Amino acid sequence: MGDVEKVKDEALQMMGVFQVLPRLVVFDLDFTLWPFYCECRSKNDAPSLFPHSRGILHALKDKGIDAAIASKSPTPDIAKTFLDKLSITSMFVAKEIYYTGTHKTEHFQRIHSKTGVPFNSMLFFDDDDNNIPPVSEMGVTSILVRNRNGLTLGAFREGLTNFSQNWNASKRKGKRRT
């Protein structure tokens, strides 16, 4: 069994522990799914993913959970070329890849419009801590991937745990209001 299969199996086992899972998992690209900035690369380069990224993406697909991209890349053409070269373009139901001076709230508004998934049913991974608070304020469970390690099984577990806690807390608040 290859590394991708091992990571996929571990991610699937991890998801099996939680009673509630996100309907949509949104990823940043640079230093989240892959270990570089697109604007520092050429379309001719051979891109690579962080070691756990592909396995986690396959686990989400197997579990029937949609994935999307929210990237502020100033070179969306390179990012899209790399997604194609890595054969993962089809794994995403929405790809919001464009530069904006704001924190990814516009990206999430567009993702919500395209998918219909409520913000509180989304889980987001990003390496830029400037994006975490404004997206979290929208109701999205947002996880900072640290130390230039990108998406790891540990970050994925943290995301699932926080999502479950946020979901349960929002349901308790909802019950108190009725």
mmCIF file with all atom_site columns, C-alpha atoms in Angstrom:
data_model
loop_
_atom_site.group_PDB
_atom_site.id
_atom_site.type_symbol
_atom_site.label_atom_id
_atom_site.label_alt_id
_atom_site.label_comp_id
_atom_site.label_asym_id
_atom_site.label_entity_id
_atom_site.label_seq_id
_atom_site.pdbx_PDB_ins_code
_atom_site.Cartn_x
_atom_site.Cartn_y
_atom_site.Cartn_z
_atom_site.occupancy
_atom_site.B_iso_or_equiv
_atom_site.pdbx_formal_charge
_atom_site.auth_seq_id
_atom_site.auth_comp_id
_atom_site.auth_asym_id
_atom_site.auth_atom_id
_atom_site.pdbx_PDB_model_num
ATOM 1   C CA . MET A 1 1   ? 0.000   0.000  0.000   1.00 0.00 ? 1   MET A CA 1
ATOM 2   C CA . GLY A 1 2   ? 1.400   3.391  -1.012  1.00 0.00 ? 2   GLY A CA 1
ATOM 3   C CA . ASP A 1 3   ? 1.721   6.473  1.153   1.00 0.00 ? 3   ASP A CA 1
ATOM 4   C CA . VAL A 1 4   ? -1.368  8.082  -0.415  1.00 0.00 ? 4   VAL A CA 1
ATOM 5   C CA . GLU A 1 5   ? -3.463  5.012  0.449   1.00 0.00 ? 5   GLU A CA 1
ATOM 6   C CA . LYS A 1 6   ? -2.120  4.938  4.020   1.00 0.00 ? 6   LYS A CA 1
ATOM 7   C CA . VAL A 1 7   ? -2.946  8.612  4.557   1.00 0.00 ? 7   VAL A CA 1
ATOM 8   C CA . LYS A 1 8   ? -6.360  8.131  2.942   1.00 0.00 ? 8   LYS A CA 1
ATOM 9   C CA . ASP A 1 9   ? -7.141  5.163  5.207   1.00 0.00 ? 9   ASP A CA 1
ATOM 10  C CA . GLU A 1 10  ? -6.022  7.046  8.319   1.00 0.00 ? 10  GLU A CA 1
ATOM 11  C CA . ALA A 1 11  ? -8.093  10.102 7.326   1.00 0.00 ? 11  ALA A CA 1
ATOM 12  C CA . LEU A 1 12  ? -11.145 7.881  6.718   1.00 0.00 ? 12  LEU A CA 1
ATOM 13  C CA . GLN A 1 13  ? -10.696 6.249  10.142  1.00 0.00 ? 13  GLN A CA 1
ATOM 14  C CA . MET A 1 14  ? -10.392 9.710  11.683  1.00 0.00 ? 14  MET A CA 1
ATOM 15  C CA . MET A 1 15  ? -13.626 10.865 10.035  1.00 0.00 ? 15  MET A CA 1
ATOM 16  C CA . GLY A 1 16  ? -15.390 7.736  11.275  1.00 0.00 ? 16  GLY A CA 1
ATOM 17  C CA . VAL A 1 17  ? -14.919 8.875  14.884  1.00 0.00 ? 17  VAL A CA 1
ATOM 18  C CA . PHE A 1 18  ? -16.998 12.045 14.484  1.00 0.00 ? 18  PHE A CA 1
ATOM 19  C CA . GLN A 1 19  ? -20.793 12.130 14.585  1.00 0.00 ? 19  GLN A CA 1
ATOM 20  C CA . VAL A 1 20  ? -20.924 15.257 12.435  1.00 0.00 ? 20  VAL A CA 1
ATOM 21  C CA . LEU A 1 21  ? -18.685 16.128 9.500   1.00 0.00 ? 21  LEU A CA 1
ATOM 22  C CA . PRO A 1 22  ? -18.410 19.233 7.347   1.00 0.00 ? 22  PRO A CA 1
ATOM 23  C CA . ARG A 1 23  ? -20.335 19.255 4.065   1.00 0.00 ? 23  ARG A CA 1
ATOM 24  C CA . LEU A 1 24  ? -17.524 21.187 2.379   1.00 0.00 ? 24  LEU A CA 1
ATOM 25  C CA . VAL A 1 25  ? -13.803 21.442 3.119   1.00 0.00 ? 25  VAL A CA 1
ATOM 26  C CA . VAL A 1 26  ? -12.069 24.501 1.673   1.00 0.00 ? 26  VAL A CA 1
ATOM 27  C CA . PHE A 1 27  ? -8.328  24.725 1.128   1.00 0.00 ? 27  PHE A CA 1
ATOM 28  C CA . ASP A 1 28  ? -5.865  27.483 0.449   1.00 0.00 ? 28  ASP A CA 1
ATOM 29  C CA . LEU A 1 29  ? -3.198  26.401 -2.050  1.00 0.00 ? 29  LEU A CA 1
ATOM 30  C CA . ASP A 1 30  ? 0.205   27.982 -1.326  1.00 0.00 ? 30  ASP A CA 1
ATOM 31  C CA . PHE A 1 31  ? 1.861   26.411 1.718   1.00 0.00 ? 31  PHE A CA 1
ATOM 32  C CA . THR A 1 32  ? -1.392  24.607 2.539   1.00 0.00 ? 32  THR A CA 1
ATOM 33  C CA . LEU A 1 33  ? -1.831  21.975 -0.197  1.00 0.00 ? 33  LEU A CA 1
ATOM 34  C CA . TRP A 1 34  ? 1.575   22.531 -1.803  1.00 0.00 ? 34  TRP A CA 1
ATOM 35  C CA . PRO A 1 35  ? 4.971   23.745 -0.537  1.00 0.00 ? 35  PRO A CA 1
ATOM 36  C CA . PHE A 1 36  ? 5.512   26.911 -2.604  1.00 0.00 ? 36  PHE A CA 1
ATOM 37  C CA . TYR A 1 37  ? 4.041   30.207 -3.799  1.00 0.00 ? 37  TYR A CA 1
ATOM 38  C CA . CYS A 1 38  ? 2.663   30.018 -7.341  1.00 0.00 ? 38  CYS A CA 1
ATOM 39  C CA . GLU A 1 39  ? 3.965   33.485 -8.163  1.00 0.00 ? 39  GLU A CA 1
ATOM 40  C CA . CYS A 1 40  ? 7.517   32.205 -7.597  1.00 0.00 ? 40  CYS A CA 1
ATOM 41  C CA . ARG A 1 41  ? 7.082   29.407 -10.116 1.00 0.00 ? 41  ARG A CA 1
ATOM 42  C CA . SER A 1 42  ? 6.596   28.952 -13.849 1.00 0.00 ? 42  SER A CA 1
ATOM 43  C CA . LYS A 1 43  ? 3.845   27.029 -15.630 1.00 0.00 ? 43  LYS A CA 1
ATOM 44  C CA . ASN A 1 44  ? 6.631   24.758 -16.926 1.00 0.00 ? 44  ASN A CA 1
ATOM 45  C CA . ASP A 1 45  ? 7.634   23.636 -13.413 1.00 0.00 ? 45  ASP A CA 1
ATOM 46  C CA . ALA A 1 46  ? 6.638   20.252 -12.046 1.00 0.00 ? 46  ALA A CA 1
ATOM 47  C CA . PRO A 1 47  ? 4.531   20.952 -8.936  1.00 0.00 ? 47  PRO A CA 1
ATOM 48  C CA . SER A 1 48  ? 4.235   18.707 -5.900  1.00 0.00 ? 48  SER A CA 1
ATOM 49  C CA . LEU A 1 49  ? 1.813   18.423 -3.006  1.00 0.00 ? 49  LEU A CA 1
ATOM 50  C CA . PHE A 1 50  ? 2.586   18.221 0.683   1.00 0.00 ? 50  PHE A CA 1
ATOM 51  C CA . PRO A 1 51  ? 2.868   14.516 1.665   1.00 0.00 ? 51  PRO A CA 1
ATOM 52  C CA . HIS A 1 52  ? -0.615  14.196 3.236   1.00 0.00 ? 52  HIS A CA 1
ATOM 53  C CA . SER A 1 53  ? -2.607  16.426 0.863   1.00 0.00 ? 53  SER A CA 1
ATOM 54  C CA . ARG A 1 54  ? -3.495  13.878 -1.816  1.00 0.00 ? 54  ARG A CA 1
ATOM 55  C CA . GLY A 1 55  ? -4.498  11.177 0.672   1.00 0.00 ? 55  GLY A CA 1
ATOM 56  C CA . ILE A 1 56  ? -6.763  13.579 2.574   1.00 0.00 ? 56  ILE A CA 1
ATOM 57  C CA . LEU A 1 57  ? -8.374  14.775 -0.675  1.00 0.00 ? 57  LEU A CA 1
ATOM 58  C CA . HIS A 1 58  ? -9.054  11.160 -1.682  1.00 0.00 ? 58  HIS A CA 1
ATOM 59  C CA . ALA A 1 59  ? -10.512 10.391 1.754   1.00 0.00 ? 59  ALA A CA 1
ATOM 60  C CA . LEU A 1 60  ? -12.916 13.336 1.464   1.00 0.00 ? 60  LEU A CA 1
ATOM 61  C CA . LYS A 1 61  ? -13.965 12.154 -1.992  1.00 0.00 ? 61  LYS A CA 1
ATOM 62  C CA . ASP A 1 62  ? -14.506 8.585  -0.741  1.00 0.00 ? 62  ASP A CA 1
ATOM 63  C CA . LYS A 1 63  ? -16.598 9.926  2.157   1.00 0.00 ? 63  LYS A CA 1
ATOM 64  C CA . GLY A 1 64  ? -18.706 12.048 -0.210  1.00 0.00 ? 64  GLY A CA 1
ATOM 65  C CA . ILE A 1 65  ? -17.531 15.359 1.255   1.00 0.00 ? 65  ILE A CA 1
ATOM 66  C CA . ASP A 1 66  ? -16.997 18.122 -1.281  1.00 0.00 ? 66  ASP A CA 1
ATOM 67  C CA . ALA A 1 67  ? -13.793 20.159 -1.458  1.00 0.00 ? 67  ALA A CA 1
ATOM 68  C CA . ALA A 1 68  ? -13.162 23.691 -2.705  1.00 0.00 ? 68  ALA A CA 1
ATOM 69  C CA . ILE A 1 69  ? -10.284 26.143 -3.102  1.00 0.00 ? 69  ILE A CA 1
ATOM 70  C CA . ALA A 1 70  ? -10.004 29.691 -1.744  1.00 0.00 ? 70  ALA A CA 1
ATOM 71  C CA . SER A 1 71  ? -6.696  31.166 -2.887  1.00 0.00 ? 71  SER A CA 1
ATOM 72  C CA . LYS A 1 72  ? -5.519  34.763 -3.132  1.00 0.00 ? 72  LYS A CA 1
ATOM 73  C CA . SER A 1 73  ? -2.885  33.855 -5.702  1.00 0.00 ? 73  SER A CA 1
ATOM 74  C CA . PRO A 1 74  ? -1.804  36.740 -7.931  1.00 0.00 ? 74  PRO A CA 1
ATOM 75  C CA . THR A 1 75  ? -1.048  34.102 -10.592 1.00 0.00 ? 75  THR A CA 1
ATOM 76  C CA . PRO A 1 76  ? -4.279  32.078 -10.934 1.00 0.00 ? 76  PRO A CA 1
ATOM 77  C CA . ASP A 1 77  ? -3.178  30.790 -14.345 1.00 0.00 ? 77  ASP A CA 1
ATOM 78  C CA . ILE A 1 78  ? -0.161  29.057 -12.776 1.00 0.00 ? 78  ILE A CA 1
ATOM 79  C CA . ALA A 1 79  ? -2.269  27.699 -9.897  1.00 0.00 ? 79  ALA A CA 1
ATOM 80  C CA . LYS A 1 80  ? -4.827  26.229 -12.322 1.00 0.00 ? 80  LYS A CA 1
ATOM 81  C CA . THR A 1 81  ? -2.051  24.741 -14.471 1.00 0.00 ? 81  THR A CA 1
ATOM 82  C CA . PHE A 1 82  ? -0.563  23.074 -11.378 1.00 0.00 ? 82  PHE A CA 1
ATOM 83  C CA . LEU A 1 83  ? -3.953  21.666 -10.332 1.00 0.00 ? 83  LEU A CA 1
ATOM 84  C CA . ASP A 1 84  ? -4.210  20.123 -13.806 1.00 0.00 ? 84  ASP A CA 1
ATOM 85  C CA . LYS A 1 85  ? -0.634  18.798 -13.733 1.00 0.00 ? 85  LYS A CA 1
ATOM 86  C CA . LEU A 1 86  ? -1.313  17.211 -10.335 1.00 0.00 ? 86  LEU A CA 1
ATOM 87  C CA . SER A 1 87  ? -4.555  15.665 -11.704 1.00 0.00 ? 87  SER A CA 1
ATOM 88  C CA . ILE A 1 88  ? -6.657  17.089 -8.858  1.00 0.00 ? 88  ILE A CA 1
ATOM 89  C CA . THR A 1 89  ? -8.723  19.761 -10.640 1.00 0.00 ? 89  THR A CA 1
ATOM 90  C CA . SER A 1 90  ? -11.814 17.535 -10.704 1.00 0.00 ? 90  SER A CA 1
ATOM 91  C CA . MET A 1 91  ? -11.674 17.020 -6.919  1.00 0.00 ? 91  MET A CA 1
ATOM 92  C CA . PHE A 1 92  ? -12.961 20.553 -6.274  1.00 0.00 ? 92  PHE A CA 1
ATOM 93  C CA . VAL A 1 93  ? -16.572 21.701 -6.682  1.00 0.00 ? 93  VAL A CA 1
ATOM 94  C CA . ALA A 1 94  ? -15.506 25.347 -6.558  1.00 0.00 ? 94  ALA A CA 1
ATOM 95  C CA . LYS A 1 95  ? -12.181 26.987 -7.342  1.00 0.00 ? 95  LYS A CA 1
ATOM 96  C CA . GLU A 1 96  ? -11.960 30.625 -6.246  1.00 0.00 ? 96  GLU A CA 1
ATOM 97  C CA . ILE A 1 97  ? -8.414  31.554 -7.258  1.00 0.00 ? 97  ILE A CA 1
ATOM 98  C CA . TYR A 1 98  ? -7.788  35.264 -7.660  1.00 0.00 ? 98  TYR A CA 1
ATOM 99  C CA . TYR A 1 99  ? -6.013  38.044 -5.842  1.00 0.00 ? 99  TYR A CA 1
ATOM 100 C CA . THR A 1 100 ? -7.928  40.406 -3.601  1.00 0.00 ? 100 THR A CA 1
ATOM 101 C CA . GLY A 1 101 ? -6.810  42.932 -1.032  1.00 0.00 ? 101 GLY A CA 1
ATOM 102 C CA . THR A 1 102 ? -9.411  41.623 1.410   1.00 0.00 ? 102 THR A CA 1
ATOM 103 C CA . HIS A 1 103 ? -9.347  38.522 3.582   1.00 0.00 ? 103 HIS A CA 1
ATOM 104 C CA . LYS A 1 104 ? -10.945 35.626 1.768   1.00 0.00 ? 104 LYS A CA 1
ATOM 105 C CA . THR A 1 105 ? -14.501 36.603 2.705   1.00 0.00 ? 105 THR A CA 1
ATOM 106 C CA . GLU A 1 106 ? -15.331 37.332 -0.952  1.00 0.00 ? 106 GLU A CA 1
ATOM 107 C CA . HIS A 1 107 ? -13.959 33.906 -1.915  1.00 0.00 ? 107 HIS A CA 1
ATOM 108 C CA . PHE A 1 108 ? -16.293 32.307 0.637   1.00 0.00 ? 108 PHE A CA 1
ATOM 109 C CA . GLN A 1 109 ? -19.307 34.324 -0.503  1.00 0.00 ? 109 GLN A CA 1
ATOM 110 C CA . ARG A 1 110 ? -18.713 32.993 -4.030  1.00 0.00 ? 110 ARG A CA 1
ATOM 111 C CA . ILE A 1 111 ? -18.154 29.429 -2.806  1.00 0.00 ? 111 ILE A CA 1
ATOM 112 C CA . HIS A 1 112 ? -21.397 29.635 -0.815  1.00 0.00 ? 112 HIS A CA 1
ATOM 113 C CA . SER A 1 113 ? -23.262 30.981 -3.871  1.00 0.00 ? 113 SER A CA 1
ATOM 114 C CA . LYS A 1 114 ? -21.910 28.182 -6.081  1.00 0.00 ? 114 LYS A CA 1
ATOM 115 C CA . THR A 1 115 ? -22.452 25.312 -3.635  1.00 0.00 ? 115 THR A CA 1
ATOM 116 C CA . GLY A 1 116 ? -25.333 26.415 -1.410  1.00 0.00 ? 116 GLY A CA 1
ATOM 117 C CA . VAL A 1 117 ? -23.426 25.048 1.583   1.00 0.00 ? 117 VAL A CA 1
ATOM 118 C CA . PRO A 1 118 ? -23.987 27.157 4.731   1.00 0.00 ? 118 PRO A CA 1
ATOM 119 C CA . PHE A 1 119 ? -20.847 28.687 6.251   1.00 0.00 ? 119 PHE A CA 1
ATOM 120 C CA . ASN A 1 120 ? -21.317 26.704 9.482   1.00 0.00 ? 120 ASN A CA 1
ATOM 121 C CA . SER A 1 121 ? -21.104 23.489 7.430   1.00 0.00 ? 121 SER A CA 1
ATOM 122 C CA . MET A 1 122 ? -17.665 24.420 6.030   1.00 0.00 ? 122 MET A CA 1
ATOM 123 C CA . LEU A 1 123 ? -14.162 23.642 7.287   1.00 0.00 ? 123 LEU A CA 1
ATOM 124 C CA . PHE A 1 124 ? -11.250 25.782 6.036   1.00 0.00 ? 124 PHE A CA 1
ATOM 125 C CA . PHE A 1 125 ? -7.464  25.276 6.082   1.00 0.00 ? 125 PHE A CA 1
ATOM 126 C CA . ASP A 1 126 ? -5.022  28.137 5.420   1.00 0.00 ? 126 ASP A CA 1
ATOM 127 C CA . ASP A 1 127 ? -1.413  29.020 6.290   1.00 0.00 ? 127 ASP A CA 1
ATOM 128 C CA . ASP A 1 128 ? -2.086  32.771 6.546   1.00 0.00 ? 128 ASP A CA 1
ATOM 129 C CA . ASP A 1 129 ? -3.298  33.725 10.015  1.00 0.00 ? 129 ASP A CA 1
ATOM 130 C CA . ASN A 1 130 ? -4.701  36.990 8.602   1.00 0.00 ? 130 ASN A CA 1
ATOM 131 C CA . ASN A 1 131 ? -7.438  34.997 6.838   1.00 0.00 ? 131 ASN A CA 1
ATOM 132 C CA . ILE A 1 132 ? -8.539  32.923 9.833   1.00 0.00 ? 132 ILE A CA 1
ATOM 133 C CA . PRO A 1 133 ? -10.440 35.525 11.980  1.00 0.00 ? 133 PRO A CA 1
ATOM 134 C CA . PRO A 1 134 ? -12.552 37.133 9.200   1.00 0.00 ? 134 PRO A CA 1
ATOM 135 C CA . VAL A 1 135 ? -13.529 33.764 7.713   1.00 0.00 ? 135 VAL A CA 1
ATOM 136 C CA . SER A 1 136 ? -14.262 32.371 11.192  1.00 0.00 ? 136 SER A CA 1
ATOM 137 C CA . GLU A 1 137 ? -16.540 35.356 11.836  1.00 0.00 ? 137 GLU A CA 1
ATOM 138 C CA . MET A 1 138 ? -18.610 34.196 8.857   1.00 0.00 ? 138 MET A CA 1
ATOM 139 C CA . GLY A 1 139 ? -19.274 30.950 10.757  1.00 0.00 ? 139 GLY A CA 1
ATOM 140 C CA . VAL A 1 140 ? -16.679 28.801 8.971   1.00 0.00 ? 140 VAL A CA 1
ATOM 141 C CA . THR A 1 141 ? -14.514 26.570 11.184  1.00 0.00 ? 141 THR A CA 1
ATOM 142 C CA . SER A 1 142 ? -11.029 27.779 10.204  1.00 0.00 ? 142 SER A CA 1
ATOM 143 C CA . ILE A 1 143 ? -7.716  26.065 10.936  1.00 0.00 ? 143 ILE A CA 1
ATOM 144 C CA . LEU A 1 144 ? -4.270  27.611 10.651  1.00 0.00 ? 144 LEU A CA 1
ATOM 145 C CA . VAL A 1 145 ? -1.735  25.161 9.211   1.00 0.00 ? 145 VAL A CA 1
ATOM 146 C CA . ARG A 1 146 ? 1.585   25.934 10.847  1.00 0.00 ? 146 ARG A CA 1
ATOM 147 C CA . ASN A 1 147 ? 5.331   25.837 10.363  1.00 0.00 ? 147 ASN A CA 1
ATOM 148 C CA . ARG A 1 148 ? 5.218   25.537 6.592   1.00 0.00 ? 148 ARG A CA 1
ATOM 149 C CA . ASN A 1 149 ? 4.152   21.891 6.978   1.00 0.00 ? 149 ASN A CA 1
ATOM 150 C CA . GLY A 1 150 ? 0.945   22.440 5.059   1.00 0.00 ? 150 GLY A CA 1
ATOM 151 C CA . LEU A 1 151 ? -2.000  20.134 5.413   1.00 0.00 ? 151 LEU A CA 1
ATOM 152 C CA . THR A 1 152 ? -1.128  17.209 7.665   1.00 0.00 ? 152 THR A CA 1
ATOM 153 C CA . LEU A 1 153 ? -3.204  14.495 9.279   1.00 0.00 ? 153 LEU A CA 1
ATOM 154 C CA . GLY A 1 154 ? -2.691  16.349 12.574  1.00 0.00 ? 154 GLY A CA 1
ATOM 155 C CA . ALA A 1 155 ? -4.136  19.576 11.135  1.00 0.00 ? 155 ALA A CA 1
ATOM 156 C CA . PHE A 1 156 ? -6.972  17.562 9.591   1.00 0.00 ? 156 PHE A CA 1
ATOM 157 C CA . ARG A 1 157 ? -7.776  15.986 12.993  1.00 0.00 ? 157 ARG A CA 1
ATOM 158 C CA . GLU A 1 158 ? -7.701  19.445 14.599  1.00 0.00 ? 158 GLU A CA 1
ATOM 159 C CA . GLY A 1 159 ? -10.094 20.693 11.923  1.00 0.00 ? 159 GLY A CA 1
ATOM 160 C CA . LEU A 1 160 ? -12.550 17.834 12.383  1.00 0.00 ? 160 LEU A CA 1
ATOM 161 C CA . THR A 1 161 ? -12.419 18.223 16.172  1.00 0.00 ? 161 THR A CA 1
ATOM 162 C CA . ASN A 1 162 ? -13.000 21.991 16.047  1.00 0.00 ? 162 ASN A CA 1
ATOM 163 C CA . PHE A 1 163 ? -15.748 21.601 13.461  1.00 0.00 ? 163 PHE A CA 1
ATOM 164 C CA . SER A 1 164 ? -17.553 19.067 15.660  1.00 0.00 ? 164 SER A CA 1
ATOM 165 C CA . GLN A 1 165 ? -17.204 21.297 18.742  1.00 0.00 ? 165 GLN A CA 1
ATOM 166 C CA . ASN A 1 166 ? -18.423 24.376 16.833  1.00 0.00 ? 166 ASN A CA 1
ATOM 167 C CA . TRP A 1 167 ? -21.341 22.432 15.363  1.00 0.00 ? 167 TRP A CA 1
ATOM 168 C CA . ASN A 1 168 ? -22.416 21.096 18.753  1.00 0.00 ? 168 ASN A CA 1
ATOM 169 C CA . ALA A 1 169 ? -22.067 24.554 20.345  1.00 0.00 ? 169 ALA A CA 1
ATOM 170 C CA . SER A 1 170 ? -24.174 26.167 17.618  1.00 0.00 ? 170 SER A CA 1
ATOM 171 C CA . LYS A 1 171 ? -26.850 23.482 18.017  1.00 0.00 ? 171 LYS A CA 1
ATOM 172 C CA . ARG A 1 172 ? -26.963 24.047 21.805  1.00 0.00 ? 172 ARG A CA 1
ATOM 173 C CA . LYS A 1 173 ? -27.351 27.802 21.251  1.00 0.00 ? 173 LYS A CA 1
ATOM 174 C CA . GLY A 1 174 ? -30.128 27.108 18.773  1.00 0.00 ? 174 GLY A CA 1
ATOM 175 C CA . LYS A 1 175 ? -31.977 24.891 21.245  1.00 0.00 ? 175 LYS A CA 1
ATOM 176 C CA . ARG A 1 176 ? -31.791 27.538 23.978  1.00 0.00 ? 176 ARG A CA 1
ATOM 177 C CA . ARG A 1 177 ? -33.486 30.086 21.749  1.00 0.00 ? 177 ARG A CA 1
ATOM 178 C CA . THR A 1 178 ? -36.553 27.933 21.074  1.00 0.00 ? 178 THR A CA 1
#
